[in-house]
Coordinates of C-alpha atoms and ligand atoms in Angstrom, one line a residue:
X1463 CA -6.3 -80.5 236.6
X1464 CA -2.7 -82.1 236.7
X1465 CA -0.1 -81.3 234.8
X1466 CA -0.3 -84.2 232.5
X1467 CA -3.7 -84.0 232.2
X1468 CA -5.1 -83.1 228.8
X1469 CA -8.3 -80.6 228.3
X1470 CA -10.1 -79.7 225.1
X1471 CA -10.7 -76.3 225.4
X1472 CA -6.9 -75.5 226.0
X1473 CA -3.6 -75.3 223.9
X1474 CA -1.2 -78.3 224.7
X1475 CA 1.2 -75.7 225.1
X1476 CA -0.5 -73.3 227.8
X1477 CA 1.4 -73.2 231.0
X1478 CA -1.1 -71.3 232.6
X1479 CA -1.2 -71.9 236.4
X1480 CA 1.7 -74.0 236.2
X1481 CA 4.6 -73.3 238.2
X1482 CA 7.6 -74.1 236.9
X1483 CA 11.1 -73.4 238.7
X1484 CA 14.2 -72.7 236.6
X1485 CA 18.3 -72.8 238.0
X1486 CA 20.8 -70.1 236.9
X1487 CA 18.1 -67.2 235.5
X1488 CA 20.7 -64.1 236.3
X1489 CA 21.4 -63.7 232.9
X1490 CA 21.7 -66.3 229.4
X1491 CA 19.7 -69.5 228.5
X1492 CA 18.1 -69.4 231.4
X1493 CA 16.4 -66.1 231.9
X1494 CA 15.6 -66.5 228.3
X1495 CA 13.7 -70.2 228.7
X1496 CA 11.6 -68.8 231.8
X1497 CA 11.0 -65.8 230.0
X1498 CA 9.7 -68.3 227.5
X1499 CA 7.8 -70.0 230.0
X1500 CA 5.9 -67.3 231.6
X1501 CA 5.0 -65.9 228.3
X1502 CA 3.2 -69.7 228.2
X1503 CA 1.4 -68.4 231.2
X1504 CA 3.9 -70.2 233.8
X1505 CA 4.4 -68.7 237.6
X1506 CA 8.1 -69.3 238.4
X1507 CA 10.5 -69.8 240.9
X1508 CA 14.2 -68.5 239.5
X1509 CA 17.1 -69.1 240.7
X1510 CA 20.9 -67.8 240.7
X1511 CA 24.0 -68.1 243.5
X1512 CA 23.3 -64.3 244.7
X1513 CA 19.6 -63.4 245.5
X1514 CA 20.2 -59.8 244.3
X1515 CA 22.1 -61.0 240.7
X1516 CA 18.0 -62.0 240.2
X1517 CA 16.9 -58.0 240.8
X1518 CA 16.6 -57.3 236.8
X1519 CA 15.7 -61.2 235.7
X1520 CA 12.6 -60.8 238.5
X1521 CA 11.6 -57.2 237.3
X1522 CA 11.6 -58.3 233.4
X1523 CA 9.4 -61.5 233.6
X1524 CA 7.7 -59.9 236.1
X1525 CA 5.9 -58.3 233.2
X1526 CA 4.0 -61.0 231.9
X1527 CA 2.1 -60.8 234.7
X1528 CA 2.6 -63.9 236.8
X1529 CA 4.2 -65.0 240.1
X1530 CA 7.9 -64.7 240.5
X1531 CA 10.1 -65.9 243.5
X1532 CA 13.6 -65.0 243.3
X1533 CA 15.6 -67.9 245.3
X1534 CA 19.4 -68.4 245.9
X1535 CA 20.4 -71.7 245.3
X1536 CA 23.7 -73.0 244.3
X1537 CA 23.9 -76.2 243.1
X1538 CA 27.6 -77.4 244.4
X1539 CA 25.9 -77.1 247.8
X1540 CA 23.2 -80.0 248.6
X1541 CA 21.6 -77.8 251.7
X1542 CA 21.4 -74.9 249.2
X1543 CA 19.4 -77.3 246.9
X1544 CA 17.6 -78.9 249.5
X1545 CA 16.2 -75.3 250.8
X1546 CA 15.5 -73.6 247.6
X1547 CA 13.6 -76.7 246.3
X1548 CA 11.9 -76.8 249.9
X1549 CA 11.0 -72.9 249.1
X1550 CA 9.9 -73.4 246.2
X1551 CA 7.7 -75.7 246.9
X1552 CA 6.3 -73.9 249.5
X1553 CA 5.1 -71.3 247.1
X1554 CA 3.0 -74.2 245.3
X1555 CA 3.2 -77.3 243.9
X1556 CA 5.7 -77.8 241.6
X1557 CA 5.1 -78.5 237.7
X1558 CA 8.0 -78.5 236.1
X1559 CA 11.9 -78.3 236.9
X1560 CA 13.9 -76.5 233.8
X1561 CA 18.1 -77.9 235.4
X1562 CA 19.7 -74.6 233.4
X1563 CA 22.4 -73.9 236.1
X1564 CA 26.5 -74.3 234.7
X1565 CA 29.5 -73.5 234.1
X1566 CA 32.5 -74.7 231.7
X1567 CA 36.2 -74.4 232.3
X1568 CA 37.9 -74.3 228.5
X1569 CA 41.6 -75.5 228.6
X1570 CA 44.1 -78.0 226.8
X1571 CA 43.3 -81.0 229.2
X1572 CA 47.2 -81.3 230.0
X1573 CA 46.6 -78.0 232.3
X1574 CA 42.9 -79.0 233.7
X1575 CA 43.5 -79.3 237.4
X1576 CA 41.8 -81.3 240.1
X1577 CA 39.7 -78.0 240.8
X1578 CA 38.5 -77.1 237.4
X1579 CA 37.5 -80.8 237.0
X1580 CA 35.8 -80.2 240.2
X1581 CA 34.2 -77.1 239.4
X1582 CA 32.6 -78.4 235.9
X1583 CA 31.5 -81.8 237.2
X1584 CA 29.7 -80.6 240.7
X1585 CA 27.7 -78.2 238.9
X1586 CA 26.7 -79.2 235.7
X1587 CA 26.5 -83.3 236.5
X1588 CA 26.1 -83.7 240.6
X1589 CA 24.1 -80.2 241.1
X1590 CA 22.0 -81.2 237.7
X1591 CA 21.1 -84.6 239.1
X1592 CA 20.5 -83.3 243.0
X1593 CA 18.3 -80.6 241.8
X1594 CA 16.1 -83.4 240.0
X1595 CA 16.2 -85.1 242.7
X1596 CA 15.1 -82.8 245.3
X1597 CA 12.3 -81.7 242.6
X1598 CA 11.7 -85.0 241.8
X1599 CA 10.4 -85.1 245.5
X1600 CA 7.5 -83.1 245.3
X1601 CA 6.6 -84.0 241.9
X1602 CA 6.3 -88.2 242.3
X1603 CA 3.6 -88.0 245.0
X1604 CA 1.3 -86.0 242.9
X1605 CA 2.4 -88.5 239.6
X1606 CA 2.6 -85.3 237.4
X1607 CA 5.8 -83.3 236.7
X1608 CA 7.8 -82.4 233.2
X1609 CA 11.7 -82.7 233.9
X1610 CA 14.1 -80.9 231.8
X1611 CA 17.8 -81.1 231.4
X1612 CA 20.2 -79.3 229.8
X1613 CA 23.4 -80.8 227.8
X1614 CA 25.1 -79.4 224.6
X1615 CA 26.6 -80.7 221.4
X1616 CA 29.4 -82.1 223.6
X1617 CA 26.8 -84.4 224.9
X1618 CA 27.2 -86.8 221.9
X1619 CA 30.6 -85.2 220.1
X1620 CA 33.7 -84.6 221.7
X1621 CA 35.8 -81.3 221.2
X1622 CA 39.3 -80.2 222.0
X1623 CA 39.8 -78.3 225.0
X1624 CA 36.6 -78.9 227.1
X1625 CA 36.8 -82.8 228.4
X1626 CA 35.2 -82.2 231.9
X1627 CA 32.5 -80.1 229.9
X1628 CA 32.1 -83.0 227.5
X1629 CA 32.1 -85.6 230.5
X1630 CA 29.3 -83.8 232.1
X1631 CA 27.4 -83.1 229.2
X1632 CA 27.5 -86.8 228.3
X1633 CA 26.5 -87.6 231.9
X1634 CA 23.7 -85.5 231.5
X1635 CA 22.1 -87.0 228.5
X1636 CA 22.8 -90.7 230.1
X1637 CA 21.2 -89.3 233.3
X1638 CA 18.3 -88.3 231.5
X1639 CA 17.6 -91.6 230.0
X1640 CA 17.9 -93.2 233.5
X1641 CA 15.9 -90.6 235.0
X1642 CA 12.9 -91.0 232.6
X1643 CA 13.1 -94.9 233.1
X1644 CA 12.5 -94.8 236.8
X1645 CA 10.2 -91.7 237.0
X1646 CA 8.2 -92.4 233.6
X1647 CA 6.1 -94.8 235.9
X1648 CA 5.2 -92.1 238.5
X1649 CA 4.2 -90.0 235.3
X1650 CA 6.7 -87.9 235.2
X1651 CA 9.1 -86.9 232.6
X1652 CA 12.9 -86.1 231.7
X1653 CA 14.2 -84.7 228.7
X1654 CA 17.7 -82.7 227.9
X1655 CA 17.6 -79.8 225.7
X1656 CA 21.0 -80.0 224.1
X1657 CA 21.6 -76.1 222.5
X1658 CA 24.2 -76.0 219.7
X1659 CA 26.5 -72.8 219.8
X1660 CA 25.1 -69.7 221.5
X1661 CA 26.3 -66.4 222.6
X1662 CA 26.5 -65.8 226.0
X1663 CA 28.7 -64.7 229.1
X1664 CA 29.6 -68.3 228.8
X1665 CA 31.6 -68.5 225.6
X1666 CA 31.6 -64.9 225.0
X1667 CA 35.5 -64.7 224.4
X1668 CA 35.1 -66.5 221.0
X1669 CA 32.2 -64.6 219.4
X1670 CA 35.2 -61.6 219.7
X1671 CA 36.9 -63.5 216.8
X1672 CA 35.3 -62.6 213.9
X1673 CA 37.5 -65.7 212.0
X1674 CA 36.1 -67.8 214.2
X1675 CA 32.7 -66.9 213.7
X1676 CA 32.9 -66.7 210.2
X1677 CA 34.2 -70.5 210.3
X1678 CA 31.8 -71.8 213.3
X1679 CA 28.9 -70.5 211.0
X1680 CA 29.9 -72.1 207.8
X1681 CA 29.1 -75.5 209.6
X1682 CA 25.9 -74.6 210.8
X1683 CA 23.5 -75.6 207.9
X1684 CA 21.4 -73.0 209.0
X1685 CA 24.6 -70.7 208.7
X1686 CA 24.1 -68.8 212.0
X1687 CA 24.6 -69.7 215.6
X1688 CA 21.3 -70.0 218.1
X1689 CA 19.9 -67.1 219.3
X1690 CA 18.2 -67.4 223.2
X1691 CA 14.7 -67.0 221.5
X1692 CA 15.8 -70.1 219.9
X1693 CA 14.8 -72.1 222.8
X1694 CA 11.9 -70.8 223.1
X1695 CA 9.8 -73.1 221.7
X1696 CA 11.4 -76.2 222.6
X1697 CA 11.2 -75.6 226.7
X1698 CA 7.3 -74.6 226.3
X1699 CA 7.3 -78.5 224.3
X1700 CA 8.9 -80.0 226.9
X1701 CA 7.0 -78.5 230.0
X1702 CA 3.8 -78.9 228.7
X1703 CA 1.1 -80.9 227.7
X1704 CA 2.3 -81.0 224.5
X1705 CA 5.0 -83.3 225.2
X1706 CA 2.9 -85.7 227.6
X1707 CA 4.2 -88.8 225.7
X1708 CA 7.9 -87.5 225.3
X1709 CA 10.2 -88.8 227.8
X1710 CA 14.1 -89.7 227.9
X1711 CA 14.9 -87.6 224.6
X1712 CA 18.0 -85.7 224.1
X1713 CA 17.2 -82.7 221.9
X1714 CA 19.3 -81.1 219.6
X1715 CA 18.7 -77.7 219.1
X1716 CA 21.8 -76.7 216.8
X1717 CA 20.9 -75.3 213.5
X1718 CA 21.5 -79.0 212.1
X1719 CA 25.3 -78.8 213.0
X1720 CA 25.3 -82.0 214.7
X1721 CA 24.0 -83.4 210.7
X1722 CA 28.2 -83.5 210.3
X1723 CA 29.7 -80.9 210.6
X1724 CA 30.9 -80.7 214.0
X1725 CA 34.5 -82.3 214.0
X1726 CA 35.3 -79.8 210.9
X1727 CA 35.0 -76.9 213.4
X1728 CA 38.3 -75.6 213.8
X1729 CA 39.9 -75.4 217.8
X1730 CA 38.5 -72.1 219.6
X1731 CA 42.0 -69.3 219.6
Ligands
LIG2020 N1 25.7 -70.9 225.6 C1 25.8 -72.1 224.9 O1 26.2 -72.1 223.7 C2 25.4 -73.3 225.6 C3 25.4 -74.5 224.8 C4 25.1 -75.7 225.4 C5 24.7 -75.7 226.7 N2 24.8 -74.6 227.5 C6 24.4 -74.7 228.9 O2 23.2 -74.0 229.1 C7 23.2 -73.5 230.5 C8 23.1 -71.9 230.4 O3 24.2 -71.5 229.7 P1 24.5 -69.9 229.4 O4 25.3 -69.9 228.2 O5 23.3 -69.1 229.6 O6 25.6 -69.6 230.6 P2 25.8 -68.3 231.6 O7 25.4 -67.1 230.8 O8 27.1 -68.4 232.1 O9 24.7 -68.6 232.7 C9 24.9 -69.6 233.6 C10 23.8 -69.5 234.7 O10 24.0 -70.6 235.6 C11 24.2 -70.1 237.0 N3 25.1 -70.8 237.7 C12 26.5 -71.0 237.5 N4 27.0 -71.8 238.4 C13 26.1 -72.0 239.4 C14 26.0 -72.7 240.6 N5 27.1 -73.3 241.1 N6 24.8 -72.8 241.2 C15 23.7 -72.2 240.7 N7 23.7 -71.5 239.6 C16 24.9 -71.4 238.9 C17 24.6 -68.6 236.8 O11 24.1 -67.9 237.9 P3 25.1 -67.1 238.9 O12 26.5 -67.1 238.3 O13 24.5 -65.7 238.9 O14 25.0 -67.8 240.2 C18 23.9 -68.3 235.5 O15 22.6 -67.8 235.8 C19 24.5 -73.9 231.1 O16 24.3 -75.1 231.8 C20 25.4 -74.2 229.9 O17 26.5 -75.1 230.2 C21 25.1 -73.4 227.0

């Protein structure tokens, strides 16, 4: 059976004997969404920069019982994509692609330098797009594959201090829509997961401001920020079955922030 192939006797949802590889799983969002995943019954292939910063991500979803393969892979470098997609591969064919990898740089925009604009755009717009791409490879001949992105908030709203974040994030959720146009036909396809505000090594440095907090979750309508479990259920949607007739969508998953409350968030200290 094929990825996009419906059965009657099992759960849309069931990513059993699906094999679904996942960029930047050494910690955050992304160890959470293939922990996600292989609680759906998914093998995986994870990936992070240093093989051994995957030694604890490999050990705990190695406990739902299915196949993991630990891969380097970093995404600024196209022969680093090119041979862990290659590997990957090589371990089976390739369901689904889960694009987590990135980074942000968060500055006034008069001190962003030519390197931070670098460093934001090459991994969270280029490596996003040449990761699909290399995916993308082994999933058109077989016409089955789910696709999924990853922007943010600042994907459609701007916010002070983070324009290359914003300008990838936006390029992300216009690549998507591009991507699900020219792939939909192979039957294949590509949706971003936009999460709202959630703690992690990424933006850690702000949850240490307890005014801050207090302020970012009085504009959450559901007057908390995510947790990673809030995921869950969104990247099991989007890489299964369930989905099969979902393609170019940019999800929100923000607690309903994006409702209106986003430009009343007050600057990050
Ligand atoms: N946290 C949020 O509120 C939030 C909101 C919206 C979107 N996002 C996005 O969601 C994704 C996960 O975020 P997070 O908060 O979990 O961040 P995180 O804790 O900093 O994790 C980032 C992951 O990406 C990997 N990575 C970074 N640069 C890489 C590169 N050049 N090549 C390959 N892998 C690389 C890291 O692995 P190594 O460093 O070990 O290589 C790590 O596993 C990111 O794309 C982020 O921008 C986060």
């Amino acid at each position: 059976m094929t990825a996009s192939t419906p059965s009657a006797s099992r759960s849309p949802f069931d990513l059993t004997g699906r094999r679904a590889l996942v960029t930047g799983v050494s910690r955050g969002l992304g160890l959470q969404m293939a922990r996600a995943l292989a609680r759906a019954g998914a093998d995986l292939v994870i990936t992070a920069r240093k093989l051994e910063s995957l030694d604890e991500s490999r050990r705990d979803l190695e406990s739902f019982g299915h196949d993991v393969l630990p891969v380097a892979l970093d995404v600024r470098v196209e022969d680093s994509i090119r041979t862990a997609v290659e590997a990957a591969a090589a371990a089976g064919p390739l369901d689904v692609l889960v694009a987590n990898a990135g980074c942000n740089v968060r500055k006034p925009s008069l001190e962003i330098t030519w390197d931070d604009w670098n460093t934001v755009l090459d991994t969270n717009l280029r490596g996003t797009f040449f990761t699909v791409q290399a995916a993308a490879r082994h999933m058109l001949p077989r016409r089955s594959g789910r696709i999924v992105t990853i922007g943010s908030l600042t994907s459609v709203f701007g916010y002070a201090g983070l324009a290359p974040y914003c300008a990838s994030r936006g390029g992300v959720k216009q690549m998507t829509m591009s991507l699900a146009d020219e792939f939909g036909p192979h039957g294949i396809t590509v949706n971003c997961i936009a999460p709202g505000w959630f703690r992690t090594a990424q933006n850690d440095v702000l949850y240490r401001d307890e005014e801050w907090v207090r302020s970012l979750t009085e504009r959450i309508p559901l007057r908390r920020p995510g947790r990673a479990d809030d995921l869950d259920g969104i990247v099991v949607f989007l890489a299964s079955d369930a989905s099969a007739y979902v393609t170019g969508q940019t999800l929100l998953v923000d607690g309903g922030m994006s409702t209106g409350s986003v430009r009343a968030l007050p600057q990050a200290r």
